[in-house]
Tab-separated table of C-alpha atoms and ligand atoms in Angstrom:
chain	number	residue	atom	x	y	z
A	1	UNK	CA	112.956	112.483	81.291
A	2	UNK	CA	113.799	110.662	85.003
A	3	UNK	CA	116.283	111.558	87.070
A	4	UNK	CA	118.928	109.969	88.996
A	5	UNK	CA	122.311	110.760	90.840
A	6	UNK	CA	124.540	110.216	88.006
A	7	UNK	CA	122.474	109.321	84.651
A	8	UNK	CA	118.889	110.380	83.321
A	9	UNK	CA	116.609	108.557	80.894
A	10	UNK	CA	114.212	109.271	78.212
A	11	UNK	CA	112.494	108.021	75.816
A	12	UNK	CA	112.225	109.703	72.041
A	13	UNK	CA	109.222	108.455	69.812
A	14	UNK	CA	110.658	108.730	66.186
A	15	UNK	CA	108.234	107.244	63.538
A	16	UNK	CA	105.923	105.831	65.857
A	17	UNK	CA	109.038	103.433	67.418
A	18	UNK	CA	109.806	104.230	71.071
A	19	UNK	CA	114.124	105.010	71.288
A	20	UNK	CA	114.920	104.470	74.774
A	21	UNK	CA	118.385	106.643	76.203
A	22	UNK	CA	120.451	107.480	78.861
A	23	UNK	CA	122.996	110.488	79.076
A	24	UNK	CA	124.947	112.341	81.585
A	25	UNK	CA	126.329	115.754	81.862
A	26	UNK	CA	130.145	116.682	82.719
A	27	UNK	CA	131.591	120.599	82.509
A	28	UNK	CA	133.615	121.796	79.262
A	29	UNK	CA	136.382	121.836	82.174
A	30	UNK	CA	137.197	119.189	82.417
A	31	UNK	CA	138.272	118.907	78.256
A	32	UNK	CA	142.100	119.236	79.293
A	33	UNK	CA	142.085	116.132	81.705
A	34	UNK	CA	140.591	114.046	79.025
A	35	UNK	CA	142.947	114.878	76.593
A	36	UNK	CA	145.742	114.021	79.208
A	37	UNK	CA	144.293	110.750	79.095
A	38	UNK	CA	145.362	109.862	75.348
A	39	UNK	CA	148.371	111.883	75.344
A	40	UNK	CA	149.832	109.948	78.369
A	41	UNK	CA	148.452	106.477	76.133
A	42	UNK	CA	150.097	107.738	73.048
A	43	UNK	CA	153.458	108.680	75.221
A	44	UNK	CA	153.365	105.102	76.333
A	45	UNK	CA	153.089	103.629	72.830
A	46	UNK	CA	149.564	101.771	73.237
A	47	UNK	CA	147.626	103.579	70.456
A	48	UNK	CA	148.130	101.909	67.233
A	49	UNK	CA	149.422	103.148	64.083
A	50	UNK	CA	147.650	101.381	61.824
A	51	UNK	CA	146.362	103.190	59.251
A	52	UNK	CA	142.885	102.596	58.783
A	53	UNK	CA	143.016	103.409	63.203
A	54	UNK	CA	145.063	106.856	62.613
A	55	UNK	CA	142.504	107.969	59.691
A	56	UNK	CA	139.429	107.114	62.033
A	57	UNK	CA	141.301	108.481	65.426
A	58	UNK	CA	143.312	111.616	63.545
A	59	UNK	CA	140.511	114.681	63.963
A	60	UNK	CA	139.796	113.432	67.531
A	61	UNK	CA	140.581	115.836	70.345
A	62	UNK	CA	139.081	116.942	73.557
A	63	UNK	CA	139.446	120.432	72.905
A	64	UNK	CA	136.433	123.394	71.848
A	65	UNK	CA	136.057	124.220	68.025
A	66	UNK	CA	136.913	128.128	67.442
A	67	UNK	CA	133.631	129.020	66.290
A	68	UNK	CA	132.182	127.584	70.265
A	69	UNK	CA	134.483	128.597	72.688
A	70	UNK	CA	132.030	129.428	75.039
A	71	UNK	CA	130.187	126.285	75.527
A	72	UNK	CA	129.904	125.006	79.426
A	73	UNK	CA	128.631	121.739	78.811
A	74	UNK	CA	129.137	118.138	77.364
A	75	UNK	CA	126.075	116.248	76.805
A	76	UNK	CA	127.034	112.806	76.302
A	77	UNK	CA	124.230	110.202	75.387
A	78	UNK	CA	123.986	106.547	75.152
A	79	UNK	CA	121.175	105.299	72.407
A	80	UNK	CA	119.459	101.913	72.734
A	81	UNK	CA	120.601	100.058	69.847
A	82	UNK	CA	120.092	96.066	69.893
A	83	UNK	CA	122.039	94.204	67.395
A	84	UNK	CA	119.845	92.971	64.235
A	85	UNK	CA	119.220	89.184	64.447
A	86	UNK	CA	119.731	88.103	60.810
A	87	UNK	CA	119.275	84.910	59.134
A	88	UNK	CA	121.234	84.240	55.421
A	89	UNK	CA	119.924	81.265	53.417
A	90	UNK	CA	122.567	79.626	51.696
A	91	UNK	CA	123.151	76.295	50.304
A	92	UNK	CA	119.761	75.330	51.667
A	93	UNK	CA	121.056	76.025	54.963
A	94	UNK	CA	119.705	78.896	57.274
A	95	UNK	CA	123.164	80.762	59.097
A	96	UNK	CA	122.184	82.692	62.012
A	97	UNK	CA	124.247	86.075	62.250
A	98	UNK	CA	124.006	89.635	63.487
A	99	UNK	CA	124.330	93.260	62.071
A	100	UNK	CA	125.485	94.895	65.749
A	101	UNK	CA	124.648	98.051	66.840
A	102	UNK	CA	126.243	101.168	65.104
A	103	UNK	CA	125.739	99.641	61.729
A	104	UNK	CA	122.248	100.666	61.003
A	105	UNK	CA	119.933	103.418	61.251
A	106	UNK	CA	119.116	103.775	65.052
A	107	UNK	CA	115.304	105.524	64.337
A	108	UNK	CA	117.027	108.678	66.119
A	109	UNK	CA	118.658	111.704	63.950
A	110	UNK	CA	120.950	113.990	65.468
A	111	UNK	CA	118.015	116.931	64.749
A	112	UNK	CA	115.821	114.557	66.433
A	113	UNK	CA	118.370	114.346	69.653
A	114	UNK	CA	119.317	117.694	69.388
A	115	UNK	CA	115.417	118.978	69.800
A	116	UNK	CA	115.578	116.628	72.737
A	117	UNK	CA	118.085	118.370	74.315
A	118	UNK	CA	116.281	121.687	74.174
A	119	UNK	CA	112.946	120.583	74.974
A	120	UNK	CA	113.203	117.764	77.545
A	121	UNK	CA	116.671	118.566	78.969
A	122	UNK	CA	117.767	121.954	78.902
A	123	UNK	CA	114.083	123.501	79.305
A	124	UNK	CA	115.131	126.672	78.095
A	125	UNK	CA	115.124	128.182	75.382
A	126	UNK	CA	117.880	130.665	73.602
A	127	UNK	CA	120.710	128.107	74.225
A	128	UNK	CA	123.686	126.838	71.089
A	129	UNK	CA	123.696	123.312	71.195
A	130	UNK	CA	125.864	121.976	69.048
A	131	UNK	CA	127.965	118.274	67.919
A	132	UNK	CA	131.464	118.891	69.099
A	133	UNK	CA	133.229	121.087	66.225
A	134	UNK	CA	136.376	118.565	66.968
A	135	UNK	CA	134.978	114.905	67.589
A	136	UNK	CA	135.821	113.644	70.772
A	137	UNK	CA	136.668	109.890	71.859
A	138	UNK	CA	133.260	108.955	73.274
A	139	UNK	CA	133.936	105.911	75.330
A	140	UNK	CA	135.936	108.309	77.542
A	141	UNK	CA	133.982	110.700	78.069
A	142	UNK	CA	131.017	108.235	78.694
A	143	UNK	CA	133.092	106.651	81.187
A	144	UNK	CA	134.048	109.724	83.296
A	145	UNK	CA	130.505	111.245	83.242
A	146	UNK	CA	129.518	108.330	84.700
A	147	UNK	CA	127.055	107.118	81.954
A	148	UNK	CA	128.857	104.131	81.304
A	149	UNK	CA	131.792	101.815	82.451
A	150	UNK	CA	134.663	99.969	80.462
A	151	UNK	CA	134.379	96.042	80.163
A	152	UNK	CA	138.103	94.512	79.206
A	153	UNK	CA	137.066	94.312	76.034
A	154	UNK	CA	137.337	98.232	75.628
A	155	UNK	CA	133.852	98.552	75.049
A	156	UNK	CA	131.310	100.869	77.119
A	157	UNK	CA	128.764	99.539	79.329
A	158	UNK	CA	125.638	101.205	80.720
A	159	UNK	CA	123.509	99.687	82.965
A	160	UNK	CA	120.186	98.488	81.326
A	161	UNK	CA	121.419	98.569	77.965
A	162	UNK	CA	124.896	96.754	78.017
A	163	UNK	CA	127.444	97.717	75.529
A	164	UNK	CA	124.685	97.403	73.038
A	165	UNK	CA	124.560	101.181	72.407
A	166	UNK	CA	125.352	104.110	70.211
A	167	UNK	CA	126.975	107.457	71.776
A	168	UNK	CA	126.450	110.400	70.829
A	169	UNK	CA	127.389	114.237	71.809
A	170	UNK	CA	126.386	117.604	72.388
A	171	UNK	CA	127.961	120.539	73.630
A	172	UNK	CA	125.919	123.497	74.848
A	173	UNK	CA	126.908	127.139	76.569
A	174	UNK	CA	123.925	126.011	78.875
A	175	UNK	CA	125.612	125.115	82.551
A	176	UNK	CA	124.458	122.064	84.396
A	177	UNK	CA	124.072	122.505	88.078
A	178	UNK	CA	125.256	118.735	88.346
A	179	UNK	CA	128.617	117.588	87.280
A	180	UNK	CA	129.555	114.079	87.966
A	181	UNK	CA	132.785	113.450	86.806
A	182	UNK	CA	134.304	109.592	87.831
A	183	UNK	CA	137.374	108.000	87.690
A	184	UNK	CA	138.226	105.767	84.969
A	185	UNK	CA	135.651	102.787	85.821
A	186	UNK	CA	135.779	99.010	84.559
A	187	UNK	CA	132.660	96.756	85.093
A	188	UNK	CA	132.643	95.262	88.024
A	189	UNK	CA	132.225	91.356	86.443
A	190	UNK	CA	135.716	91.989	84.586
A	191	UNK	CA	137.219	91.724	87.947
A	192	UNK	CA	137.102	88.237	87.684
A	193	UNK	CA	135.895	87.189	84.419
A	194	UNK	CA	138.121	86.915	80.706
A	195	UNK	CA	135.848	85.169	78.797
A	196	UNK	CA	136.123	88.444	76.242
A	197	UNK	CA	139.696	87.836	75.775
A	198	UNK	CA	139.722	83.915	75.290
A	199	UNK	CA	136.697	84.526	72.565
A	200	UNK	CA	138.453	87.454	70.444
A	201	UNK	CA	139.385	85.339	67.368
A	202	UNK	CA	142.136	88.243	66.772
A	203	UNK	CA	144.044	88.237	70.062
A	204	UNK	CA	143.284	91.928	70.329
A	205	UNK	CA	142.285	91.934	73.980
A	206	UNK	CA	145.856	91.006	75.972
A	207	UNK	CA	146.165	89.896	79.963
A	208	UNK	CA	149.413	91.900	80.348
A	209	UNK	CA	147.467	95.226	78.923
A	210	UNK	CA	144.324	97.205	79.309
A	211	UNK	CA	144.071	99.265	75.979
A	212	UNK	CA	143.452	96.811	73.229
A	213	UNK	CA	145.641	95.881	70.065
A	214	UNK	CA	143.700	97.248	67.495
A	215	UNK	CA	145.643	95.871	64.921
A	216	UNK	CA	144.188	92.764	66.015
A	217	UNK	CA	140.426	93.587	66.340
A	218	UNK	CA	138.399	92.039	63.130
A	219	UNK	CA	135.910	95.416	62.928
A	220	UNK	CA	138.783	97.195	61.674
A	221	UNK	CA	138.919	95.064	58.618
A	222	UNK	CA	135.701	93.918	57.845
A	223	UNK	CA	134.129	97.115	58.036
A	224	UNK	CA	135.990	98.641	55.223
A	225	UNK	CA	136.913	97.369	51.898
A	226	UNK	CA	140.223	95.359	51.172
A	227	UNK	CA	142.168	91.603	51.639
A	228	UNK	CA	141.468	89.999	55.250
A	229	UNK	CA	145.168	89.888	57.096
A	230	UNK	CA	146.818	86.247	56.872
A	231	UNK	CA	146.050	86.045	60.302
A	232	UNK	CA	142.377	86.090	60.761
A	233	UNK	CA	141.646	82.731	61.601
A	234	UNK	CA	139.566	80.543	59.218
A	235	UNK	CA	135.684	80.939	60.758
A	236	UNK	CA	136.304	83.926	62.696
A	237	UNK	CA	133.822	86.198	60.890
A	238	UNK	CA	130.225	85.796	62.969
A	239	UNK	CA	128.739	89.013	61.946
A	240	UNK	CA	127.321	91.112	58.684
A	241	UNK	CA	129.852	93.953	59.865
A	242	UNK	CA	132.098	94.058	62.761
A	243	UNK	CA	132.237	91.483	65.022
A	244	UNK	CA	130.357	90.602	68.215
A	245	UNK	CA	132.774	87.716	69.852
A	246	UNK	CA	134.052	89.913	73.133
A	247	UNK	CA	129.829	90.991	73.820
A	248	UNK	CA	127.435	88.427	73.006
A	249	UNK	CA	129.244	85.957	75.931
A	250	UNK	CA	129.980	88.691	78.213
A	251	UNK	CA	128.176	88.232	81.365
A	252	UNK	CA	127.487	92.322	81.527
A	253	UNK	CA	125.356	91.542	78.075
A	254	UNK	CA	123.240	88.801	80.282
A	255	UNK	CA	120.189	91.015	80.147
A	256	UNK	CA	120.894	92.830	76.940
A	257	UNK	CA	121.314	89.896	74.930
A	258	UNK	CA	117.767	89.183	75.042
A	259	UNK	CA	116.273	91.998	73.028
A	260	UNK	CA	117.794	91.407	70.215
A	261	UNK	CA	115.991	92.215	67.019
A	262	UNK	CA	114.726	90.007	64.451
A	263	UNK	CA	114.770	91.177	60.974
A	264	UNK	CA	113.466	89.248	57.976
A	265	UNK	CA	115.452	86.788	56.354
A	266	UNK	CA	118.080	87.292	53.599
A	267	UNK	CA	117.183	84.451	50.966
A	268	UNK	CA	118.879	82.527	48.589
A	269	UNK	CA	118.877	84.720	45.983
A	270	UNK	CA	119.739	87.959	47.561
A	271	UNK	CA	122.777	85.798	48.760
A	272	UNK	CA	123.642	84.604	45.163
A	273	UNK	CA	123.212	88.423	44.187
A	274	UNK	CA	125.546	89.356	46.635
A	275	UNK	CA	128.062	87.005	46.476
A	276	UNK	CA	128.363	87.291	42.562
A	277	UNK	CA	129.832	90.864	43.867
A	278	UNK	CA	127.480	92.745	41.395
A	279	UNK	CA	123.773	92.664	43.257
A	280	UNK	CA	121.376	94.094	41.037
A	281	UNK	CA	119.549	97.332	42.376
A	282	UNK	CA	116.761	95.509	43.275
A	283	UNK	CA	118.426	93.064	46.098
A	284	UNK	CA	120.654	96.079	47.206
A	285	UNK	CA	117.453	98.237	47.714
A	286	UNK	CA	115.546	94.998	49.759
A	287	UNK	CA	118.871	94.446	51.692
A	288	UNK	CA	119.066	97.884	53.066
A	289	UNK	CA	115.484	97.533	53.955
A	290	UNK	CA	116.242	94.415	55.892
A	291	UNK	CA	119.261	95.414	57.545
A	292	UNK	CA	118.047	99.120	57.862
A	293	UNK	CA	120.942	100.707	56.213
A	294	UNK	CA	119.629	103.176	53.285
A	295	UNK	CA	123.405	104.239	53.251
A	296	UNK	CA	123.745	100.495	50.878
A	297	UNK	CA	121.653	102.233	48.337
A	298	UNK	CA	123.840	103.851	46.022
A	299	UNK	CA	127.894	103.517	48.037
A	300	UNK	CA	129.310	100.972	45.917
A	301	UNK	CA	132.384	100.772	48.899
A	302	UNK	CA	129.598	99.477	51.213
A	303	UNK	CA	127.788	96.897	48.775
A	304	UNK	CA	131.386	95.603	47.774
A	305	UNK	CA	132.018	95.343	51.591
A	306	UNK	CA	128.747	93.507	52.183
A	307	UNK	CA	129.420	91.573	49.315
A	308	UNK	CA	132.839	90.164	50.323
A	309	UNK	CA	131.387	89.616	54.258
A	310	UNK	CA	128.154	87.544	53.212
A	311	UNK	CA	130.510	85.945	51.046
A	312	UNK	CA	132.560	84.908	54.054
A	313	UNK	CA	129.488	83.845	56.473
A	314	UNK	CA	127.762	81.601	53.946
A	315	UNK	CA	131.153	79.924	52.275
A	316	UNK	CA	133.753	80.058	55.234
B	1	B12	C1	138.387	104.061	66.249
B	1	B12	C2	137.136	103.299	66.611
B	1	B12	C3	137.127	101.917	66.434
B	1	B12	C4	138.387	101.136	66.021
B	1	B12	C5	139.308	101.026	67.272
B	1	B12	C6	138.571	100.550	68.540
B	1	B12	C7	139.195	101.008	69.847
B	1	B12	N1	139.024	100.196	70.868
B	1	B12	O1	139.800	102.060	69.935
B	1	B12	C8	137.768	99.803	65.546
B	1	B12	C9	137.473	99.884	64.048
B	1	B12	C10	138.623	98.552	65.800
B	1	B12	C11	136.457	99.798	66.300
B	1	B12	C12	135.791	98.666	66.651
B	1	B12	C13	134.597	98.654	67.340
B	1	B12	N2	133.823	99.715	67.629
B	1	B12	CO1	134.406	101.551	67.386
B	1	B12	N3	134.898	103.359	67.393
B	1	B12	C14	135.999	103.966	67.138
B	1	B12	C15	135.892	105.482	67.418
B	1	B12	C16	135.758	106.192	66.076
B	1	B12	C17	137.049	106.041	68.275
B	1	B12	C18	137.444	105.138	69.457
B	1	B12	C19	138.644	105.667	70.189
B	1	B12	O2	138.649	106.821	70.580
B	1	B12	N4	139.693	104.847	70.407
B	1	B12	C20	140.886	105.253	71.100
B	1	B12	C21	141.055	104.436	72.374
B	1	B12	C22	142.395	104.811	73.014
B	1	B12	O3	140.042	104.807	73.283
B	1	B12	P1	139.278	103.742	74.189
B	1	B12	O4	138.984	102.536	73.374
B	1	B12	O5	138.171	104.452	74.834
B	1	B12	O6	140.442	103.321	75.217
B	1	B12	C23	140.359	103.639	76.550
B	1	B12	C24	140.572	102.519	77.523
B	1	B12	O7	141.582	101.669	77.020
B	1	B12	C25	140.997	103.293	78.771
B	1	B12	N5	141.952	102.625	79.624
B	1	B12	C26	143.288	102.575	79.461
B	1	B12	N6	143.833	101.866	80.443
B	1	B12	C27	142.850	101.450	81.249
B	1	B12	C28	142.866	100.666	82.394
B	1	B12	C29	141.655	100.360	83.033
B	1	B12	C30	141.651	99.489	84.244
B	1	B12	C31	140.424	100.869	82.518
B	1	B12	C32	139.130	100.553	83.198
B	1	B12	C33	140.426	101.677	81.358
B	1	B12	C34	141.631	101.948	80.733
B	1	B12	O8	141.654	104.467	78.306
B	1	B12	C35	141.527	104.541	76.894
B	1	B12	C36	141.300	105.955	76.498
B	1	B12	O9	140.233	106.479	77.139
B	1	B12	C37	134.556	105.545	68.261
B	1	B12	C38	133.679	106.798	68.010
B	1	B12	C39	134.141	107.944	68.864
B	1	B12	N7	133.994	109.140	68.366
B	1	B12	O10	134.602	107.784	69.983
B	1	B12	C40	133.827	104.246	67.844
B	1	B12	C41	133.083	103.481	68.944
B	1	B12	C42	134.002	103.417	70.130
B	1	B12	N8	132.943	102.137	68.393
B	1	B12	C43	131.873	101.544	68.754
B	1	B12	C44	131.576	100.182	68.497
B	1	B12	C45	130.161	99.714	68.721
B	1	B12	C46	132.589	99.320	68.055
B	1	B12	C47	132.495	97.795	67.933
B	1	B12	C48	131.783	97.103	69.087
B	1	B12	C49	131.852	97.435	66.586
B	1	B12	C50	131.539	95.972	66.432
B	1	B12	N9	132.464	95.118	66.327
B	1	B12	O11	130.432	95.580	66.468
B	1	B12	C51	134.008	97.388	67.880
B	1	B12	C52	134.586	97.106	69.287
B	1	B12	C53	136.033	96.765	69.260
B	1	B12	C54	136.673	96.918	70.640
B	1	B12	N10	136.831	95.813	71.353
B	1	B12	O12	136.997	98.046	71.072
B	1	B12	C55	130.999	102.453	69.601
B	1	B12	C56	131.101	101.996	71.069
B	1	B12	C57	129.787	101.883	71.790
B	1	B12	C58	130.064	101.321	73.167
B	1	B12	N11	129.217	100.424	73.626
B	1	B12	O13	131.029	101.677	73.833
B	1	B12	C59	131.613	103.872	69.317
B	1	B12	C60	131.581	104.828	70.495
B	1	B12	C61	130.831	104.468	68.132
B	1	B12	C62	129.525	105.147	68.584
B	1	B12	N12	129.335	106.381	68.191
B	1	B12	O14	128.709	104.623	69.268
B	1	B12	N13	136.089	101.059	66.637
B	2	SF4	S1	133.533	89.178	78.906
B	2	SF4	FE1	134.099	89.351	81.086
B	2	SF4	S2	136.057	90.413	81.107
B	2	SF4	FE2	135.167	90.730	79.079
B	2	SF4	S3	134.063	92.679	79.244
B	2	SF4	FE3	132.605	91.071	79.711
B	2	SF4	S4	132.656	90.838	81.962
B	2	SF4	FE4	134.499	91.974	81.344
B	3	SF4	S1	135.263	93.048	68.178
B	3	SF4	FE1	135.942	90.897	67.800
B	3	SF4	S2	138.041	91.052	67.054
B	3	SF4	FE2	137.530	93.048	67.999
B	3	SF4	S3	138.197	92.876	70.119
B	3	SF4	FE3	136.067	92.186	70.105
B	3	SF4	S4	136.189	89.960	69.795
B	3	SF4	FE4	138.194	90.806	69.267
């Protein structure tokens, strides 16, 4: 583990495969000011109340679970996590897409992490360390520890990595000697730069506001099952799951954009499998290998959802 003001790295070997990270350290303090935060956004009306939004946002509060009250300290990490580089064979056609980061297995558990903590980082031994009881909003809290910063496109940025990352939290009743806690910080290229907004095929990132419109973000859609709105524009889908239109163009992805991974291709016939919305267990099992997410095996919600979004790529 290296040190520096404001962030520290590591590296955790899981299965052989180096995981690079980053994380930062803020007090159990400062819990009230965060919360401020998104009770002072929902006072001014910008958090959405869409439903799928509200289901995914409702638990969330920056607040200690009962069973913890007297953990000091928020350990707050960011994970390498390169989008997969995917090709589907359709048609006789090759389509280039991308599974993005969050959306399969990153190599690192949270056991895995949480052994990291106590061995590498903490030092000590004797000391809780726990995931939040009451999940927090992690771009936040990455943000004012000073691991990250906020492009316009909402997303977190760390330096090395880009916004090609995964968070993810401890808490701990071990206390830090170093706390520091930043002001809200955007990216320094969004200062002049809105190449994010002009790409989002939704119209979810606005000029005249910071917080996006969620309503219009194409993740919130195409990562669960159900109709595309009316309004998504015909083309707009450019990824397995989610969407990657506001990061793969931004200039603070110029580095990260490179390491990309390539995965093998999905052929013709998984393709047919999939789009005939009833795979067989055979192409779902190869899939998930491919695409690294064993979660495919056995959730009929996520094979109908992958079946509907290959669908999409390969046909328009
Ligand atoms: C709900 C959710 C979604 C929803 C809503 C997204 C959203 N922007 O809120 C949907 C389904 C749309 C979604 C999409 C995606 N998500 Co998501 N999502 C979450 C979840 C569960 C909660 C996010 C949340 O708290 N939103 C509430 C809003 C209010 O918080 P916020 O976005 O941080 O907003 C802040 C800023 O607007 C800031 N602010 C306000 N005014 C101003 C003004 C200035 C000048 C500045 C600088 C800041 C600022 O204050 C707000 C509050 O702090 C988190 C997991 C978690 N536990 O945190 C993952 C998470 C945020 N998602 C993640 C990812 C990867 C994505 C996608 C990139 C997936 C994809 N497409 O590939 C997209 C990105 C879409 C986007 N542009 O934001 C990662 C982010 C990693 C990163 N690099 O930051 C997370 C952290 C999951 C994880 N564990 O790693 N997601
Ligand atoms: S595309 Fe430009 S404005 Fe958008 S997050 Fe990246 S640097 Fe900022
Ligand atoms: S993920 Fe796609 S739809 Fe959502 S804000 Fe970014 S570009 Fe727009």
């Amino acid at each position: 583990v290296q040190n520096n003001p404001t962030r520290y790295s590591g590296v955790i070997k899981s299965n052989s495969t180096p995981i690079t990270y980053q994380y930062a350290t803020v007090s159990t303090m400062h819990l009230p000011e965060l919360q401020d935060t998104i009770d002072g956004l929902r006072r001014d009306g910008l958090l959405s109340d869409v439903p799928t939004f509200q289901e995914y946002t409702r638990e969330m509060r920056f607040s200690l679970a009962e069973d913890f009250p007297e953990a000091k300290s928020i350990i707050i990490f960011a994970i390498s996590n390169p989008p997969l580089a995917v090709n589907l064979h359709h048609g006789g056609k090759s389509i280039p897409t991308f599974l993005p980061s969050g959306y399969y297995d990153p190599g690192v558990s949270y056991d895995e992490l949480r052994v990291e903590v106590e061995k590498n980082i903490i030092k000590e031994p004797g000391h809780r360390i726990e995931r939040p009881g009451i999940p927090f909003h992690l771009k936040l809290l990455a943000v004012r520890s000073g691991l990250a910063r906020y492009g316009r496109n909402n997303i977190s940025y760390v330096n090395g990595m880009g916004s090609f990352i995964l968070l993810r939290c401890f808490v701990t009743d071990y206390e830090f000697q170093h706390d520091h806690w930043q002001d809200i910080g955007m990216l320094e290229q969004c200062e002049t730069c809105r190449l994010c907004q002009k790409q989002c095929p939704g119209g979810a990132i606005q000029p005249n506001r910071f917080v996006i419109d969620v309503s219009r973000c194409l993740t919130l859609y195409n990562e669960v099952e159900g109709d595309f709105p009316a309004w998504v524009p015909e083309g707009a889908h450019n990824a397995v799951l989610g969407c990657m239109k506001c990061q793969i163009t931004c200039p603070g992805n110029r580095q990260a954009v490179q390491h990309f991974i390539p995965v093998d291709d999905i052929t013709e016939e998984e393709i047919a499998e999939y789009i005939s919305g009833t795979p067989d267990e055979k192409t779902i099992q190869s899939v998930s290998e491919k695409l690294r997410m064993p979660w495919l095996v056995g959730s009929k919600e996520m094979v109908n959802v992958l079946s509907r979004n290959l669908s999409v790529l390969v046909q328009g």
